[in-house]
Coordinates of C-alpha atoms in Angstrom, one line a residue:
M1 CA -10.7 -26.0 -3.8
K2 CA -9.1 -25.4 -7.2
E3 CA -10.8 -22.0 -7.5
R4 CA -9.4 -20.9 -4.2
E5 CA -5.9 -22.2 -5.2
S6 CA -6.0 -20.4 -8.5
A7 CA -7.2 -17.2 -6.7
A8 CA -4.2 -17.4 -4.4
I9 CA -1.7 -18.0 -7.2
Q10 CA -3.2 -15.3 -9.3
N11 CA -2.8 -12.9 -6.3
W12 CA 0.8 -14.0 -5.9
N13 CA 1.6 -13.5 -9.5
S14 CA -0.2 -10.2 -9.7
F15 CA 2.3 -8.7 -7.2
W16 CA 5.5 -10.2 -8.4
N17 CA 4.9 -9.8 -12.1
F18 CA 4.8 -6.0 -11.6
H19 CA 7.2 -5.4 -8.6
L20 CA 10.2 -7.5 -9.5
G21 CA 13.3 -5.4 -9.9
A22 CA 15.0 -2.6 -8.0
W23 CA 13.1 0.5 -6.7
N24 CA 14.9 3.6 -5.6
G25 CA 13.1 6.0 -3.3
R26 CA 12.7 8.1 -0.2
W27 CA 10.9 7.2 3.0
S28 CA 9.3 9.9 5.2
R29 CA 7.7 9.0 8.5
Y30 CA 5.4 11.3 10.5
Q31 CA 3.9 11.6 13.9
P32 CA 0.1 11.5 14.2
N33 CA 0.0 15.3 14.3
G34 CA 1.7 15.4 10.9
K35 CA 5.2 16.5 12.1
L36 CA 8.0 14.8 10.2
S37 CA 9.9 12.3 12.3
E38 CA 12.5 11.1 9.9
T39 CA 13.3 10.8 6.2
F40 CA 15.9 8.7 4.4
S41 CA 16.8 7.2 1.0
S42 CA 16.1 3.6 0.1
K43 CA 16.5 0.8 -2.4
R44 CA 14.0 -2.1 -2.4
S45 CA 15.1 -4.9 -4.7
F46 CA 13.0 -8.0 -5.6
S47 CA 14.5 -10.9 -7.5
S48 CA 13.2 -14.4 -8.3
D49 CA 13.8 -17.7 -9.9
Q50 CA 12.5 -18.4 -13.4
D51 CA 9.1 -19.6 -12.3
K52 CA 8.6 -16.8 -9.6
K53 CA 8.2 -19.5 -6.9
L54 CA 11.2 -18.2 -4.9
I55 CA 11.5 -14.5 -4.2
N56 CA 14.3 -12.5 -2.4
Q57 CA 13.6 -9.0 -1.1
L58 CA 16.5 -6.8 -0.1
N59 CA 15.9 -3.4 1.5
Q60 CA 18.8 -1.0 1.7
Y61 CA 18.5 2.3 3.7
L62 CA 20.8 5.3 3.5
Y63 CA 20.4 7.9 6.2
D64 CA 21.4 11.6 6.0
D65 CA 24.2 11.1 8.5
G66 CA 25.8 8.5 6.3
Q67 CA 24.8 5.4 8.2
Q68 CA 23.4 2.5 6.2
S69 CA 21.4 -0.6 7.1
E70 CA 19.8 -3.6 5.3
K71 CA 16.9 -6.0 5.7
D72 CA 16.7 -9.2 3.7
W73 CA 13.7 -11.6 3.4
N74 CA 13.0 -14.7 1.3
Y75 CA 9.5 -15.8 0.1
S76 CA 8.5 -19.1 -1.4
L77 CA 5.3 -20.0 -3.2
L78 CA 4.9 -23.1 -1.0
E79 CA 5.2 -21.4 2.4
H80 CA 3.9 -17.8 1.7
C81 CA 1.2 -18.1 -0.9
K82 CA -2.0 -18.3 1.3
Q83 CA -5.7 -18.5 0.6
D84 CA -6.2 -15.1 2.1
G85 CA -3.2 -13.4 0.5
F86 CA 0.6 -13.9 0.5
M87 CA 2.4 -13.8 3.8
H88 CA 5.3 -11.5 4.5
P89 CA 8.3 -13.5 6.0
A90 CA 8.7 -10.9 8.7
S91 CA 5.1 -11.1 9.9
D92 CA 3.0 -14.2 9.8
Y93 CA -0.3 -12.4 10.5
M94 CA 0.1 -9.9 7.6
R95 CA -1.2 -10.6 4.1
G96 CA -0.7 -9.0 0.7
L97 CA -3.5 -8.5 -1.8
A98 CA -2.4 -7.4 -5.3
F99 CA -4.0 -6.0 -8.4
K100 CA -2.3 -6.6 -11.8
N101 CA -1.1 -3.0 -12.4
G102 CA 1.1 -2.5 -9.3
A103 CA -1.6 -1.5 -6.8
A104 CA -1.5 -3.6 -3.6
A105 CA -2.2 -3.7 0.1
W106 CA -0.2 -5.2 2.9
L107 CA -2.6 -5.6 5.8
V108 CA -3.9 -7.6 8.7
P109 CA -7.0 -9.6 7.7
Q110 CA -8.5 -9.4 11.2
I111 CA -7.9 -7.1 14.1
I112 CA -6.7 -9.1 17.2
P113 CA -6.7 -7.6 20.7
N114 CA -3.3 -6.5 22.0
Q115 CA -1.6 -6.8 18.6
Y116 CA 0.0 -4.1 16.5
F117 CA -2.0 -3.2 13.4
P118 CA 0.2 -2.1 10.4
M119 CA -0.8 -1.4 6.8
E120 CA 0.8 -0.3 3.6
L121 CA -1.2 0.7 0.5
F122 CA 0.5 0.8 -2.9
L123 CA -0.4 2.8 -6.1
A124 CA 1.7 2.7 -9.2
N125 CA 2.0 4.0 -12.8
K126 CA 4.3 2.0 -14.9
N127 CA 7.8 2.8 -13.6
I128 CA 6.9 4.9 -10.6
R129 CA 5.1 3.8 -7.4
L130 CA 4.1 5.1 -4.1
S131 CA 3.0 3.6 -0.8
V132 CA 1.5 5.1 2.3
G133 CA 1.7 3.3 5.6
M134 CA 0.4 3.5 9.1
L135 CA 1.0 1.7 12.4
Y136 CA -1.5 1.4 15.2
G137 CA -0.4 0.4 18.7
L138 CA -1.5 -2.3 21.0
N139 CA -4.4 -0.2 22.2
G140 CA -5.5 0.7 18.6
T141 CA -4.2 4.3 18.7
L142 CA -2.4 5.6 15.6
E143 CA 1.3 5.8 16.3
R144 CA 2.8 6.9 13.0
T145 CA 2.3 7.3 9.3
A146 CA 4.7 7.1 6.3
C147 CA 4.9 8.0 2.7
I148 CA 7.3 6.2 0.4
R149 CA 7.9 7.5 -3.2
E150 CA 9.9 5.2 -5.5
Q151 CA 10.9 4.7 -9.1
R152 CA 12.5 1.9 -11.0
N153 CA 16.3 1.7 -10.8
H154 CA 17.0 2.4 -14.4
L155 CA 15.3 5.8 -14.4
A156 CA 17.9 8.6 -14.8
E157 CA 15.9 11.1 -12.8
S158 CA 13.3 10.8 -10.1
P159 CA 9.8 12.0 -11.1
W160 CA 9.1 12.8 -7.5
T161 CA 9.9 16.2 -5.8
D162 CA 12.3 16.4 -2.9
D163 CA 9.6 17.8 -0.6
V164 CA 9.0 15.8 2.6
Q165 CA 6.8 18.1 4.7
I166 CA 3.0 17.8 5.0
I167 CA 1.4 20.2 2.5
P168 CA -1.8 22.3 2.9
A169 CA -5.1 20.5 2.3
W170 CA -6.5 20.5 -1.2
D171 CA -9.7 19.5 -2.8
T172 CA -9.9 16.5 -5.2
G173 CA -12.7 18.1 -7.0
S174 CA -15.7 16.4 -8.7
N175 CA -16.8 14.7 -11.9
W176 CA -14.5 11.7 -11.5
R177 CA -15.6 8.6 -13.4
G178 CA -14.0 5.2 -14.0
I179 CA -13.6 1.6 -12.9
T180 CA -13.5 0.2 -9.4
H181 CA -11.6 -3.1 -9.1
I182 CA -12.4 -5.2 -6.0
I183 CA -10.5 -8.0 -4.2
D184 CA -12.5 -9.5 -1.3
A185 CA -11.1 -11.3 1.7
E186 CA -11.2 -14.6 -0.1
L187 CA -9.3 -13.1 -3.1
Q188 CA -12.3 -13.2 -5.4
R189 CA -12.1 -10.4 -8.0
S190 CA -14.7 -8.2 -9.6
K191 CA -15.1 -4.8 -11.1
V192 CA -17.8 -2.2 -11.5
K193 CA -18.2 1.3 -13.0
G194 CA -17.9 3.9 -10.3
T195 CA -17.2 7.5 -9.1
L196 CA -14.9 8.8 -6.4
E197 CA -16.3 6.9 -3.3
I198 CA -14.3 7.4 -0.1
P199 CA -16.8 8.0 2.7
V200 CA -16.0 10.4 5.5
Q201 CA -15.8 8.5 8.9
P202 CA -15.9 9.9 12.4
G203 CA -12.5 10.5 14.0
E204 CA -10.7 10.4 10.6
K205 CA -7.2 11.9 10.1
I206 CA -6.3 13.2 6.6
Y207 CA -2.7 13.6 5.7
F208 CA -1.7 15.6 2.5
F209 CA 1.8 14.3 1.6
P210 CA 3.9 15.9 -1.2
D211 CA 3.3 15.0 -4.8
N212 CA -0.5 15.0 -4.5
I213 CA -0.7 11.9 -2.3
V214 CA -3.3 11.7 0.4
L215 CA -3.8 9.2 3.3
R216 CA -7.1 8.9 5.2
C217 CA -7.3 6.7 8.3
P218 CA -8.9 6.6 11.7
E219 CA -7.1 8.2 14.6
Q220 CA -8.3 5.2 16.7
I221 CA -9.4 1.7 15.6
T222 CA -11.7 -0.2 17.9
L223 CA -12.7 -3.9 18.0
N224 CA -16.1 -4.6 16.5
K225 CA -16.4 -1.2 14.9
P226 CA -16.2 -0.8 11.1
F227 CA -13.6 1.5 9.5
S228 CA -11.6 2.1 6.3
V229 CA -8.1 3.2 5.4
S230 CA -7.5 4.8 2.0
S231 CA -5.0 6.6 -0.2
I232 CA -5.6 9.0 -3.1
W233 CA -3.1 10.0 -5.7
L234 CA -3.8 12.8 -8.1
D235 CA -1.6 11.4 -10.9
S236 CA -2.4 14.4 -13.1
S237 CA -5.0 17.1 -13.4
Y238 CA -7.3 14.6 -15.2
K239 CA -6.2 11.2 -13.6
L240 CA -7.0 10.1 -10.1
R241 CA -6.1 6.8 -8.4
T242 CA -7.5 5.5 -5.1
I243 CA -7.1 2.4 -3.0
M244 CA -9.2 1.6 0.1
A245 CA -9.2 -1.3 2.6
T246 CA -12.6 -1.7 4.4
Y247 CA -13.2 -3.6 7.6
G248 CA -16.6 -4.6 9.0
A249 CA -18.2 -4.6 12.4
D250 CA -16.6 -8.0 13.1
S251 CA -13.1 -6.5 12.7
R252 CA -12.5 -8.5 9.6
L253 CA -11.4 -7.3 6.2
I254 CA -14.3 -7.0 3.8
D255 CA -12.3 -6.0 0.6
V256 CA -9.7 -3.8 -1.0
R257 CA -10.9 -1.5 -3.8
L258 CA -8.8 0.2 -6.4
Q259 CA -10.1 3.0 -8.5
H260 CA -8.7 4.5 -11.8
L261 CA -10.7 7.6 -12.5
S262 CA -10.7 10.3 -15.1
R263 CA -12.2 13.8 -14.8
Q264 CA -15.3 14.2 -17.0
T265 CA -15.6 17.5 -18.8
A266 CA -18.9 19.1 -20.0

């Protein structure tokens, strides 16, 4: 029992140790065909008590027409730190699995019939981060996707471009080598040496967002059929980051895998 508790707390701390603070950014949402639905500016702020046992999240949205809105949530270690991930106050069936360097996944541990299936995958590099998201409807059909690009509040200028439209497909190339970090459904952690490993799956949609960000996800998810959702970020010409959540034939999460890869030259 102590090992499971320590795994849960380690997961909790892995997220908040990195993400506390204010993040300025831009949200872009897309239809399944890749057409832009909406885009707006945002500020997501996370604050805590000294022991990181109580967390406040404040999301502020500024729309192009001048309208503004806010969402506010409170987390507590006692209520929201679970053995299968930390729970979002707005959704008791979603869980967060976090790596120590800012990469993380908000997801549903098991597909349930007639229930929405959302997911958000984070990748980060020091003071900048991105996330891609998707929402599947009650029948398992992809309803929308999203790309959120953010930077810490103190940065004078954004490292991200202002582009919001889907860009032409590009090839990640080959000769990538690095480390794969793994968190399984029980929050146990491991790592192995690896290469770029994101298998092609039938019925997959691939979205090429601005700033070399890619989302790969099924167009339809079906009960008792395995699938994966992944994101790729070409951080530079020689650095590639990937994160992938994989589900088995029982519709349960198997694990989340993070890769930090470098291009090998002859």
